[in-house]
């Protein structure tokens, strides 16, 4: 009987693993991976541009110095080695952090959403399946949130709430979960909740808060459009404009 139970558990575990892999090829996880690739490609382009600028600067400096004082073959070789050294350092230095670190609190609104999206993508695999589903739900709404936050001042109260959630509260929740040893994550607390369940509840609350902020900002844009439309209609309706 025990052997049969173990076989069933192994089969269920294998099924869960396969379904997770299928889910990651499609849907929100796939979209998050695509966005992460786009960020990595943008980082690569930035590195190439920095290398090009560095080579041009060294070349111009070498030419100007050569006009003042002949540098000879050894001077030319030294300039080439300097350019190669600088280019090598810039080529291997990321234009932005690549670790799964939460976004810095001083980033602009749009950049913070991008960094938060990257943080979620890199942290996702270490979380249980129900938490991964919440992560996917949060990630799927970030594009709309970024579009509205980019037009809102950083000190706007709703923008401040969103920024705290992305740079502080949600990353702290995930990081605290990571510190709990796996053996303790299934133990129930005084309210009968496990660490995994607390994580999912916290992510769900954060997702709903971010969605509310995004919807409120979008509704404000809609209201502003309606107000402007009514003003134009009342100002120019049934009036002729002299040419």
Coordinates of C-alpha atoms in Angstrom, one line a residue:
X1 CA 0.0 0.0 0.0
X2 CA 2.8 2.4 0.9
X3 CA 4.6 1.6 -2.4
X4 CA 1.4 2.3 -4.3
X5 CA 1.0 5.6 -2.5
X6 CA 4.5 6.6 -3.4
X7 CA 3.9 5.8 -7.0
X8 CA 0.8 8.0 -7.0
X9 CA 2.6 10.8 -5.4
X10 CA 5.4 10.6 -7.9
X11 CA 2.9 10.6 -10.8
X12 CA 1.2 13.6 -9.4
X13 CA 4.5 15.5 -8.9
X14 CA 5.5 14.6 -12.4
X15 CA 2.1 15.9 -13.7
X16 CA 2.5 19.1 -11.8
X17 CA 6.0 19.6 -13.1
X18 CA 4.8 19.1 -16.7
X19 CA 1.8 21.4 -16.4
X20 CA 4.1 24.1 -14.9
X21 CA 6.4 23.8 -17.9
X22 CA 3.4 24.0 -20.3
X23 CA 2.1 27.1 -18.4
X24 CA 5.5 28.7 -18.6
X25 CA 5.6 28.3 -22.4
X26 CA 2.2 30.1 -22.7
X27 CA 0.4 32.8 -21.0
X28 CA 1.7 35.4 -18.5
X29 CA 4.9 33.5 -17.8
X30 CA 5.8 33.5 -21.5
X31 CA 5.0 37.2 -21.7
X32 CA 7.2 38.0 -18.7
X33 CA 10.0 36.0 -20.3
X34 CA 9.6 38.0 -23.5
X35 CA 9.7 41.3 -21.6
X36 CA 12.8 40.2 -19.8
X37 CA 14.5 39.3 -23.1
X38 CA 13.6 42.7 -24.4
X39 CA 15.3 44.3 -21.3
X40 CA 18.4 42.2 -21.8
X41 CA 18.6 43.1 -25.5
X42 CA 18.2 46.8 -24.6
X43 CA 21.0 46.4 -22.0
X44 CA 23.2 44.8 -24.7
X45 CA 22.6 47.7 -27.1
X46 CA 23.5 50.1 -24.4
X47 CA 26.8 48.3 -23.8
X48 CA 27.7 48.4 -27.5
X49 CA 27.0 52.1 -27.6
X50 CA 29.2 52.7 -24.6
X51 CA 32.0 50.7 -26.2
X52 CA 31.7 52.7 -29.4
X53 CA 31.7 56.0 -27.5
X54 CA 34.8 54.9 -25.5
X55 CA 36.7 53.9 -28.6
X56 CA 35.9 57.2 -30.4
X57 CA 37.0 59.2 -27.3
X58 CA 40.3 57.4 -27.1
X59 CA 40.8 57.8 -30.8
X60 CA 40.1 61.5 -30.8
X61 CA 42.4 62.0 -27.7
X62 CA 45.2 60.0 -29.4
X63 CA 44.9 62.1 -32.6
X64 CA 44.9 65.4 -30.7
X65 CA 47.8 64.4 -28.6
X66 CA 49.7 63.3 -31.8
X67 CA 49.2 66.7 -33.3
X68 CA 50.9 68.3 -30.3
X69 CA 53.6 65.7 -29.7
X70 CA 54.5 62.7 -31.9
X71 CA 53.6 59.5 -30.1
X72 CA 55.4 57.0 -32.3
X73 CA 54.6 53.4 -32.7
X74 CA 54.8 52.6 -29.0
X75 CA 52.4 55.4 -28.2
X76 CA 50.0 54.2 -30.9
X77 CA 50.1 50.7 -29.5
X78 CA 49.5 52.0 -26.0
X79 CA 46.4 53.9 -27.2
X80 CA 45.1 50.7 -28.9
X81 CA 45.7 48.7 -25.7
X82 CA 43.9 51.4 -23.7
X83 CA 40.9 51.4 -26.1
X84 CA 40.8 47.6 -26.0
X85 CA 40.9 47.5 -22.2
X86 CA 38.2 50.1 -21.7
X87 CA 36.0 48.4 -24.3
X88 CA 36.5 45.1 -22.6
X89 CA 35.4 46.5 -19.2
X90 CA 32.4 48.2 -20.6
X91 CA 31.4 45.2 -22.6
X92 CA 31.2 42.9 -19.6
X93 CA 29.7 45.5 -17.2
X94 CA 25.8 45.5 -17.3
X95 CA 24.1 48.8 -17.9
X96 CA 21.7 47.9 -15.1
X97 CA 21.7 45.4 -12.2
X98 CA 21.1 41.8 -13.3
X99 CA 20.5 40.3 -9.9
X100 CA 17.0 39.6 -8.5
X101 CA 17.1 42.8 -6.5
X102 CA 14.0 44.9 -5.9
X103 CA 13.8 48.3 -7.6
X104 CA 15.5 51.2 -6.0
X105 CA 13.2 53.7 -4.3
X106 CA 14.6 56.7 -6.3
X107 CA 13.8 55.4 -9.8
X108 CA 11.3 57.2 -12.0
X109 CA 7.9 55.7 -12.2
X110 CA 8.3 54.0 -15.6
X111 CA 11.7 52.6 -14.8
X112 CA 10.5 51.3 -11.4
X113 CA 7.7 49.3 -13.0
X114 CA 10.2 47.8 -15.5
X115 CA 12.6 46.9 -12.7
X116 CA 9.8 45.5 -10.6
X117 CA 8.6 43.3 -13.5
X118 CA 12.2 42.0 -13.9
X119 CA 12.4 41.3 -10.1
X120 CA 9.2 39.3 -10.2
X121 CA 10.4 37.3 -13.2
X122 CA 13.7 36.4 -11.6
X123 CA 12.0 35.5 -8.2
X124 CA 9.1 33.5 -9.7
X125 CA 10.8 30.1 -9.9
X126 CA 11.7 30.0 -6.2
X127 CA 8.0 30.3 -5.2
X128 CA 5.3 27.7 -4.8
X129 CA 2.8 27.2 -7.7
X130 CA -0.1 29.2 -6.1
X131 CA 2.3 32.1 -5.5
X132 CA 3.6 31.9 -9.1
X133 CA 0.0 32.3 -10.3
X134 CA -0.3 35.5 -8.3
X135 CA 3.1 36.7 -9.7
X136 CA 1.8 36.1 -13.2
X137 CA -1.4 38.0 -12.5
X138 CA 0.6 40.9 -11.1
X139 CA 3.0 40.9 -14.1
X140 CA 0.1 40.9 -16.6
X141 CA -1.2 44.2 -15.2
X142 CA 2.1 46.0 -15.1
X143 CA 2.0 47.2 -18.7
X144 CA -1.2 49.2 -18.1
X145 CA 0.2 50.4 -14.7
X146 CA 3.4 51.7 -16.4
X147 CA 1.4 53.5 -19.1
X148 CA -0.5 55.5 -16.5
X149 CA 2.3 56.0 -14.0
X150 CA 4.6 57.5 -16.6
X151 CA 2.2 60.4 -16.9
X152 CA 1.7 60.9 -13.2
X153 CA 4.1 62.9 -11.0
X154 CA 6.2 60.9 -8.6
X155 CA 4.7 62.7 -5.6
X156 CA 1.1 61.9 -6.6
X157 CA -0.4 60.0 -3.6
X158 CA -1.5 57.0 -5.7
X159 CA 1.9 56.9 -7.4
X160 CA 3.5 56.9 -4.0
X161 CA 1.3 53.9 -2.9
X162 CA 2.3 52.0 -6.1
X163 CA 6.0 52.8 -5.6
X164 CA 5.9 51.6 -2.0
X165 CA 4.3 48.4 -3.1
X166 CA 6.8 47.7 -5.9
X167 CA 10.0 48.8 -4.1
X168 CA 9.3 47.9 -0.5
X169 CA 6.2 45.9 0.6
X170 CA 6.0 43.2 -2.1
X171 CA 9.8 42.6 -2.4
X172 CA 10.0 42.4 1.4
X173 CA 7.2 39.8 1.5
X174 CA 9.0 37.6 -1.1
X175 CA 12.4 38.1 0.6
X176 CA 11.0 37.2 4.0
X177 CA 9.5 34.1 2.5
X178 CA 12.9 33.1 1.0
X179 CA 14.5 33.3 4.4
X180 CA 12.1 30.7 5.9
X181 CA 13.6 27.2 5.7
X182 CA 11.5 24.9 3.4
X183 CA 10.8 22.5 6.3
X184 CA 8.9 25.3 8.2
X185 CA 6.8 26.5 5.2
X186 CA 4.1 24.0 5.7
X187 CA 3.7 24.5 9.4
X188 CA 0.5 26.2 10.5
X189 CA 0.5 29.3 12.6
X190 CA -2.0 30.3 15.3
X191 CA -4.6 31.1 12.7
X192 CA -4.2 27.8 10.9
X193 CA -2.3 29.4 7.9
X194 CA 1.0 28.1 6.5
X195 CA 3.9 30.3 5.3
X196 CA 3.0 29.4 1.7
X197 CA -0.6 30.5 2.3
X198 CA 0.5 33.8 3.9
X199 CA 2.7 34.5 0.9
X200 CA -0.2 33.9 -1.5
X201 CA -2.5 36.1 0.6
X202 CA 0.1 38.9 0.7
X203 CA 0.7 38.7 -3.1
X204 CA -3.0 38.7 -3.8
X205 CA -3.5 41.8 -1.6
X206 CA -0.7 43.5 -3.4
X207 CA -2.1 42.6 -6.8
X208 CA -5.5 44.0 -5.9
X209 CA -4.0 47.2 -4.6
X210 CA -1.9 47.7 -7.8
X211 CA -4.9 47.0 -9.9
X212 CA -7.0 49.5 -8.0
X213 CA -4.4 52.1 -8.4
X214 CA -4.1 51.4 -12.1
X215 CA -7.9 51.6 -12.6
X216 CA -8.2 54.8 -10.5
X217 CA -5.5 56.5 -12.6
X218 CA -7.1 55.3 -15.8
X219 CA -10.5 56.6 -14.7
X220 CA -9.0 60.0 -13.9
X221 CA -7.7 60.1 -17.5
X222 CA -11.2 59.2 -18.8
X223 CA -12.8 61.9 -16.6
X224 CA -10.3 64.5 -17.8
X225 CA -11.1 63.5 -21.4
X226 CA -14.8 63.8 -20.8
X227 CA -14.4 67.2 -19.2
X228 CA -12.3 68.5 -22.1
X229 CA -14.8 67.1 -24.6
X230 CA -17.7 68.9 -22.8
X231 CA -15.8 72.1 -22.7
X232 CA -15.1 72.0 -26.4
X233 CA -18.7 71.1 -27.1
X234 CA -20.1 73.9 -25.0
X235 CA -17.5 76.4 -26.2
X236 CA -17.8 75.8 -29.9
X237 CA -21.2 74.1 -30.5
X238 CA -23.5 75.9 -32.9
X239 CA -20.8 78.6 -33.4
X240 CA -19.2 79.6 -36.7
X241 CA -15.5 80.2 -36.8
X242 CA -14.5 83.0 -39.1
X243 CA -11.9 82.0 -41.7

